Short mmCIF file of C-alpha atoms in Angstrom, two decimals:
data_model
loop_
_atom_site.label_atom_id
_atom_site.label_comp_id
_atom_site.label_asym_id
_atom_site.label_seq_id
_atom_site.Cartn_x
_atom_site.Cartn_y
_atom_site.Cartn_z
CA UNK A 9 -119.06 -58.64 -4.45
CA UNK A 10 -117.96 -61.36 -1.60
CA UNK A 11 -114.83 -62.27 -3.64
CA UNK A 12 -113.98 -57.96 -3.72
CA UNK A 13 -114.79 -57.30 -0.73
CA UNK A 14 -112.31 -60.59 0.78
CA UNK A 15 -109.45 -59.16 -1.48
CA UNK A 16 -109.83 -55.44 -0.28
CA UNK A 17 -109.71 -55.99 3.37
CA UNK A 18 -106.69 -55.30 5.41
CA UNK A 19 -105.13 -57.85 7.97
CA UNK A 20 -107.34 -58.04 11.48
CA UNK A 21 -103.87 -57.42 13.26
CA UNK A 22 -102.77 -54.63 11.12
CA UNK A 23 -101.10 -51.75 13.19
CA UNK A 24 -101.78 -48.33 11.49
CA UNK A 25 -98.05 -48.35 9.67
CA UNK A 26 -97.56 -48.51 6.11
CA UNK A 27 -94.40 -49.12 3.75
CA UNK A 28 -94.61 -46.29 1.46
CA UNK A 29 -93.59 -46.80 -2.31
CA UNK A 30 -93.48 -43.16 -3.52
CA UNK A 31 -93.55 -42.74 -7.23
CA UNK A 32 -94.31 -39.10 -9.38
CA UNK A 33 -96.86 -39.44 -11.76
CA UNK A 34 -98.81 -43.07 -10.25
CA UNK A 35 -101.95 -42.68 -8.08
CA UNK A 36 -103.36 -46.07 -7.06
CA UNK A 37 -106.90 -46.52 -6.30
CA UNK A 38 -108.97 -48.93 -4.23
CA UNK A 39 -110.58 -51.64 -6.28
CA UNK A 40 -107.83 -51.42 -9.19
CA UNK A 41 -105.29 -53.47 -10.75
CA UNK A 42 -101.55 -52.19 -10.88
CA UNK A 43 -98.37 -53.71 -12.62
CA UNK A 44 -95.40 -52.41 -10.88
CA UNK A 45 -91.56 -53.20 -12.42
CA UNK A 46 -89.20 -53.10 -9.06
CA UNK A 47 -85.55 -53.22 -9.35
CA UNK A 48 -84.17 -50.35 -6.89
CA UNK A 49 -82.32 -52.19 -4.27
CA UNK A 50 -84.18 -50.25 -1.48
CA UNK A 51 -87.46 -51.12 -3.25
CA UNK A 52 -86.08 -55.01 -3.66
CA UNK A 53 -86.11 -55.03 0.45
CA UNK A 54 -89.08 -53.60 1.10
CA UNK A 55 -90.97 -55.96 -1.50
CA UNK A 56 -88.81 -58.93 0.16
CA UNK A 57 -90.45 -57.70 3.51
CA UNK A 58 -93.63 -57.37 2.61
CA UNK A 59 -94.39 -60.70 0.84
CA UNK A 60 -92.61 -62.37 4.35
CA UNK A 61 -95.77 -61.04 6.42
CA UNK A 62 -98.69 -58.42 5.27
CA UNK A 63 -98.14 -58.66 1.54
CA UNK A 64 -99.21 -54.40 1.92
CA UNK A 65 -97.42 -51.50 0.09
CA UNK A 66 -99.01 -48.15 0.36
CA UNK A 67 -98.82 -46.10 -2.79
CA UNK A 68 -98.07 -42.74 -2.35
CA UNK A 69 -97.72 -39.66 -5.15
CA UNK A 70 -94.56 -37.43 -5.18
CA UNK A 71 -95.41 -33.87 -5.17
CA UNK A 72 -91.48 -33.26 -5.54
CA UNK A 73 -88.93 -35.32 -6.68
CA UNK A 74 -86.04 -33.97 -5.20
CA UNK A 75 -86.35 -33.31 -0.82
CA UNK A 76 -87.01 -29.66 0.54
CA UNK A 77 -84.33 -29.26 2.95
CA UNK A 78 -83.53 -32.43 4.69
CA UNK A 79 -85.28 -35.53 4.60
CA UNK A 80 -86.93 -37.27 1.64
CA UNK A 81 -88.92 -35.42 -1.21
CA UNK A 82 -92.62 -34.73 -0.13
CA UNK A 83 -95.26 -36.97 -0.72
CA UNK A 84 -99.13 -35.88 -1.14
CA UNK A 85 -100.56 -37.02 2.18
CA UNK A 86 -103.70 -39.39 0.69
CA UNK A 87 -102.29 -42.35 -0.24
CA UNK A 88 -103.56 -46.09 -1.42
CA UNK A 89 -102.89 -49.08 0.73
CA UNK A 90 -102.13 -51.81 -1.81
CA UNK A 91 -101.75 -55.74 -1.69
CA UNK A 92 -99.57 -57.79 -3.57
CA UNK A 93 -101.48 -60.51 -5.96
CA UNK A 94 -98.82 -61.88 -7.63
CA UNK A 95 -95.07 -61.50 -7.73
CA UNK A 96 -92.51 -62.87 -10.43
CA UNK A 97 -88.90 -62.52 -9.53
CA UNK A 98 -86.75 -62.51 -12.50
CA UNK A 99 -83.20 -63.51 -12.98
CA UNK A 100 -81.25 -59.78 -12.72
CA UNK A 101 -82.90 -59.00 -8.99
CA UNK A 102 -85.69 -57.34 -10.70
CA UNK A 103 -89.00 -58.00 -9.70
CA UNK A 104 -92.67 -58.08 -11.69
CA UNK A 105 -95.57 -57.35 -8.98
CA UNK A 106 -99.30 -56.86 -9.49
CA UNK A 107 -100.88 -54.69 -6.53
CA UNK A 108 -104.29 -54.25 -5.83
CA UNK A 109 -105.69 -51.26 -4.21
CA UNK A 110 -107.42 -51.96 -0.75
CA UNK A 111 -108.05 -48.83 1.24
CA UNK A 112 -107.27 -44.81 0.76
CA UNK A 113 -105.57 -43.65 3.66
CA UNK A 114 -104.29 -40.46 5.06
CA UNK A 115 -100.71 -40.07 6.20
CA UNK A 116 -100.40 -38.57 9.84
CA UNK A 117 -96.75 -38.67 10.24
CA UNK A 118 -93.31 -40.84 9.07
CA UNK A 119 -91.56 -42.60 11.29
CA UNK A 120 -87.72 -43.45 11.32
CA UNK A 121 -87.86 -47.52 11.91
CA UNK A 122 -84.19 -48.24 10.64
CA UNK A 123 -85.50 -49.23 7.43
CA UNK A 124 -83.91 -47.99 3.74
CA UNK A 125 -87.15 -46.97 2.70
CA UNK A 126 -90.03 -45.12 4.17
CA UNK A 127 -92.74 -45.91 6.82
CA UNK A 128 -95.48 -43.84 7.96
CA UNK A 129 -98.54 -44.07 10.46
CA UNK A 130 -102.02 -43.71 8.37
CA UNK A 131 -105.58 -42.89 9.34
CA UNK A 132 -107.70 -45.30 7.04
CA UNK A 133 -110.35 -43.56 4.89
CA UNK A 134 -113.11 -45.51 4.51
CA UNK A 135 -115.85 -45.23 1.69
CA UNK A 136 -118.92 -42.89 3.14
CA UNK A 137 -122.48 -43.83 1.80
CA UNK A 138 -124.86 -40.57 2.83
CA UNK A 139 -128.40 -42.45 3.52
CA UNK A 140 -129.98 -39.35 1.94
CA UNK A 141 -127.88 -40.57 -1.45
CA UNK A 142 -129.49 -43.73 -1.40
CA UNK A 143 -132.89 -43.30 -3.73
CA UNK A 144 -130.41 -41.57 -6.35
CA UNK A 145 -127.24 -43.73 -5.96
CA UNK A 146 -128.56 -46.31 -8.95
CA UNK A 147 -129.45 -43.32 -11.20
CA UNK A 148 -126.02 -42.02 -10.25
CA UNK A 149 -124.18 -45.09 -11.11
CA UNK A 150 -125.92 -45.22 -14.66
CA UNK A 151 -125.03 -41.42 -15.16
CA UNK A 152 -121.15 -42.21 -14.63
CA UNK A 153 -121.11 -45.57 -17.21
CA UNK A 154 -122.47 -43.37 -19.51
CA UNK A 155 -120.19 -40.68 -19.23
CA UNK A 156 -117.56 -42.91 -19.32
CA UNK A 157 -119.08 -44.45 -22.49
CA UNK A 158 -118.50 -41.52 -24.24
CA UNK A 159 -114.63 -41.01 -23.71
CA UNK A 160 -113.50 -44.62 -23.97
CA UNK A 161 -112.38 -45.85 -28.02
CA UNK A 162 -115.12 -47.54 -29.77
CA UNK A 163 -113.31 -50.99 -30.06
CA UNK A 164 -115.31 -54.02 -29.16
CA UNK A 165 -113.42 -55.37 -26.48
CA UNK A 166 -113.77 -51.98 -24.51
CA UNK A 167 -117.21 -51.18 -25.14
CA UNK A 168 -117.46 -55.10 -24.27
CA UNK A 169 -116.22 -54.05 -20.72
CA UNK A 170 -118.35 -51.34 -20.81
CA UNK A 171 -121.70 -53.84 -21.14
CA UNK A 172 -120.20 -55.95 -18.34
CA UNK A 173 -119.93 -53.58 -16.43
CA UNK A 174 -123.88 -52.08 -16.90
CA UNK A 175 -124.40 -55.29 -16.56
CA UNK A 176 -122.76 -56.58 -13.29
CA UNK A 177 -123.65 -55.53 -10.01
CA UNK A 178 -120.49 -53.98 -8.83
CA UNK A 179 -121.47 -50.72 -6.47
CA UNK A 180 -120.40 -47.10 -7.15
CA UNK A 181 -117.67 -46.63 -5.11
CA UNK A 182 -115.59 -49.45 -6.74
CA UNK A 183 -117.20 -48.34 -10.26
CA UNK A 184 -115.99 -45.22 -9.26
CA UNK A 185 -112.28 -45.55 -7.91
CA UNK A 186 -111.12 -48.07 -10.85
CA UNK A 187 -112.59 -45.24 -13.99
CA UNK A 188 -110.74 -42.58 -12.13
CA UNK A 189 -107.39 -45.27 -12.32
CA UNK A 190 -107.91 -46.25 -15.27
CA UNK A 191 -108.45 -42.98 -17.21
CA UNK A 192 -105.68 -40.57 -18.01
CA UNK A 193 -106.66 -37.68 -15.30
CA UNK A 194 -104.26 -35.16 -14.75
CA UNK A 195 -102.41 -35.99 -11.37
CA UNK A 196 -103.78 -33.08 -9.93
CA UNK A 197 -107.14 -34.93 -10.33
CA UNK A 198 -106.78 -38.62 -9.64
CA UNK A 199 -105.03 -37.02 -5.79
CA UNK A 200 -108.54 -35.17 -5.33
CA UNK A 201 -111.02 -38.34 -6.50
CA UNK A 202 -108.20 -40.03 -3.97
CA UNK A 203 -108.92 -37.99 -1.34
CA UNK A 204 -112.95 -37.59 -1.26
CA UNK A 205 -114.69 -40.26 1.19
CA UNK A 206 -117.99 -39.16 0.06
CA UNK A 207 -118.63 -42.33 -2.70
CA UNK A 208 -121.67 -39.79 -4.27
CA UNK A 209 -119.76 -36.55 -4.36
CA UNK A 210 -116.39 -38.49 -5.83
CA UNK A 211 -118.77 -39.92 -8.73
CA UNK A 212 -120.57 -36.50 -9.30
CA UNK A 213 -116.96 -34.80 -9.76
CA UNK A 214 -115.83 -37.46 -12.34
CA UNK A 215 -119.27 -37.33 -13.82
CA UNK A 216 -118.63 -33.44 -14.27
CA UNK A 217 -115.37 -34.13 -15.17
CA UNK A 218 -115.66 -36.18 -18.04
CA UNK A 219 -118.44 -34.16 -19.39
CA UNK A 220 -116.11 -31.15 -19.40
CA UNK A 221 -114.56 -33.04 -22.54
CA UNK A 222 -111.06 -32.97 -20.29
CA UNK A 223 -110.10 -36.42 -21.24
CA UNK A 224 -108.97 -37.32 -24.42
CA UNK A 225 -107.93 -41.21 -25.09
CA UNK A 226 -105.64 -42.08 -28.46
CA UNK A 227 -108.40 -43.13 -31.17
CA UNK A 228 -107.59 -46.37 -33.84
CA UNK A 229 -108.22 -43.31 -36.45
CA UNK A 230 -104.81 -41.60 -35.29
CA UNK A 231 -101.92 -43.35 -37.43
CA UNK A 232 -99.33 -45.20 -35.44
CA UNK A 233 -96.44 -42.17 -36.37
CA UNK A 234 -98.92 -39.09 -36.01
CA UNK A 235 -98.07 -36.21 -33.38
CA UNK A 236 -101.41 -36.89 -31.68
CA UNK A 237 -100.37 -40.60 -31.28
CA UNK A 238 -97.33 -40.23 -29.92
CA UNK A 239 -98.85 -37.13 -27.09
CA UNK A 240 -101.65 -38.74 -25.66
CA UNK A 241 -100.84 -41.56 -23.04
CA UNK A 242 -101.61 -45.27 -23.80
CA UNK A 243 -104.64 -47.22 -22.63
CA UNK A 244 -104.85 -48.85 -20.64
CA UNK A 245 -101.98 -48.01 -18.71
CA UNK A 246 -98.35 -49.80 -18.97
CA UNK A 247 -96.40 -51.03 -16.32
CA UNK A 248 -95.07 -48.30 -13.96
CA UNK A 249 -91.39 -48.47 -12.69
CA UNK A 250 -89.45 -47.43 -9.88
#
């Protein structure tokens, strides 16, 4: 977990403000892998600032895509501070970036610093580990593989990561944040498993979740043409674009 834990820390110098990259149907989490495709000219400059100090973009989920009024279309206020792990630049200005998520935050207000995209102050929202969770966290941790188990396609490489997973000794919270990524949760959802500090009570709402038989993932029995193949998203996710 030393290697994680290195990779999801923020800068000892970092100030509270975020670059926000708001997009309307992505919800990054902590812990997770996510390939972005950038190419919007304001987007361009805040990458190009970024990867000259912090390497930090803060995901952040639409909730409208056009503004209210004046100003910029609303954002839902829990967001995910994410770092840049790699970056191609391709030949047409377009850029190739793989974020991972670092730390849920909360926004507290937007501030106007002369940039052509968005920056806002954030309250960071650490994970929260009740001791009275403690005796039951292990049995809680087994209870959410499972359930997970039984919504993921029987192939062998994915029931593969499945055993690794069991396996490994990667803690709840983490366990936790990249299923609710990698699944595809309604928006609605992923915002709310976003948004709840409390590592037991996030797993014991996806646990409830996924037994509600809410999630449905495209099965290898579907052909390639059929209705059902063509409705239900792909996993694991594609690249998201701006």
């Amino acid at each position: 977990m030393g290697d994680l834990d290195d990779l999801t820390r923020l800068p000892d110098d970092f100030d509270g403000q975020v670059r926000l990259f708001p997009l309307p149907s992505l919800v990054l989490f902590p812990h997770a892998m996510q390939p972005l495709h950038i190419f919007e000219p304001r987007y361009c400059e805040m990458l190009a600032e970024a990867l000259e100090s912090d390497e930090l973009i803060a995901m952040a989920t639409l909730t409208e895509t056009q503004p209210i009024g004046k100003g910029d279309p609303p954002i839902d206020p829990t967001v995910c501070i994410g770092k840049i792990v790699s970056h191609v630049e391709r030949d047409d200005d377009r850029h190739n970036i793989l974020l991972v998520g670092i730390k849920r935050a909360q926004v507290t207000a937007e501030v106007d610093a002369g940039r052509c995209f968005r920056i806002a102050k954030i309250n960071v929202l650490d994970d929260l580990y009740p001791p009275s969770g403690m005796n039951d966290r292990s049995q809680l941790r087994a209870a959410l593989l499972a359930a997970f188990g039984e919504v993921i396609p029987a192939s062998q490489s994915v029931q593969q990561g499945l055993s690794e997973l069991l396996a490994g000794s990667m803690g709840l919270g983490p366990i936790t944040d990249i299923i609710s990524h990698t699944l595809p949760l309604s928006v609605a959802m992923k915002l709310r498993l976003l948004a709840e500090q409390n590592v037991d009570h996030r797993a014991q709402l996806l646990i409830e979740f996924l037994a509600s038989g809410a999630v449905h993932l495209p099965s290898s029995d579907h052909p390639s043409g059929s209705n059902a193949a063509k409705t239900r998203l792909p996993f694991p996710p594609p690249f998201s674009t701006n």
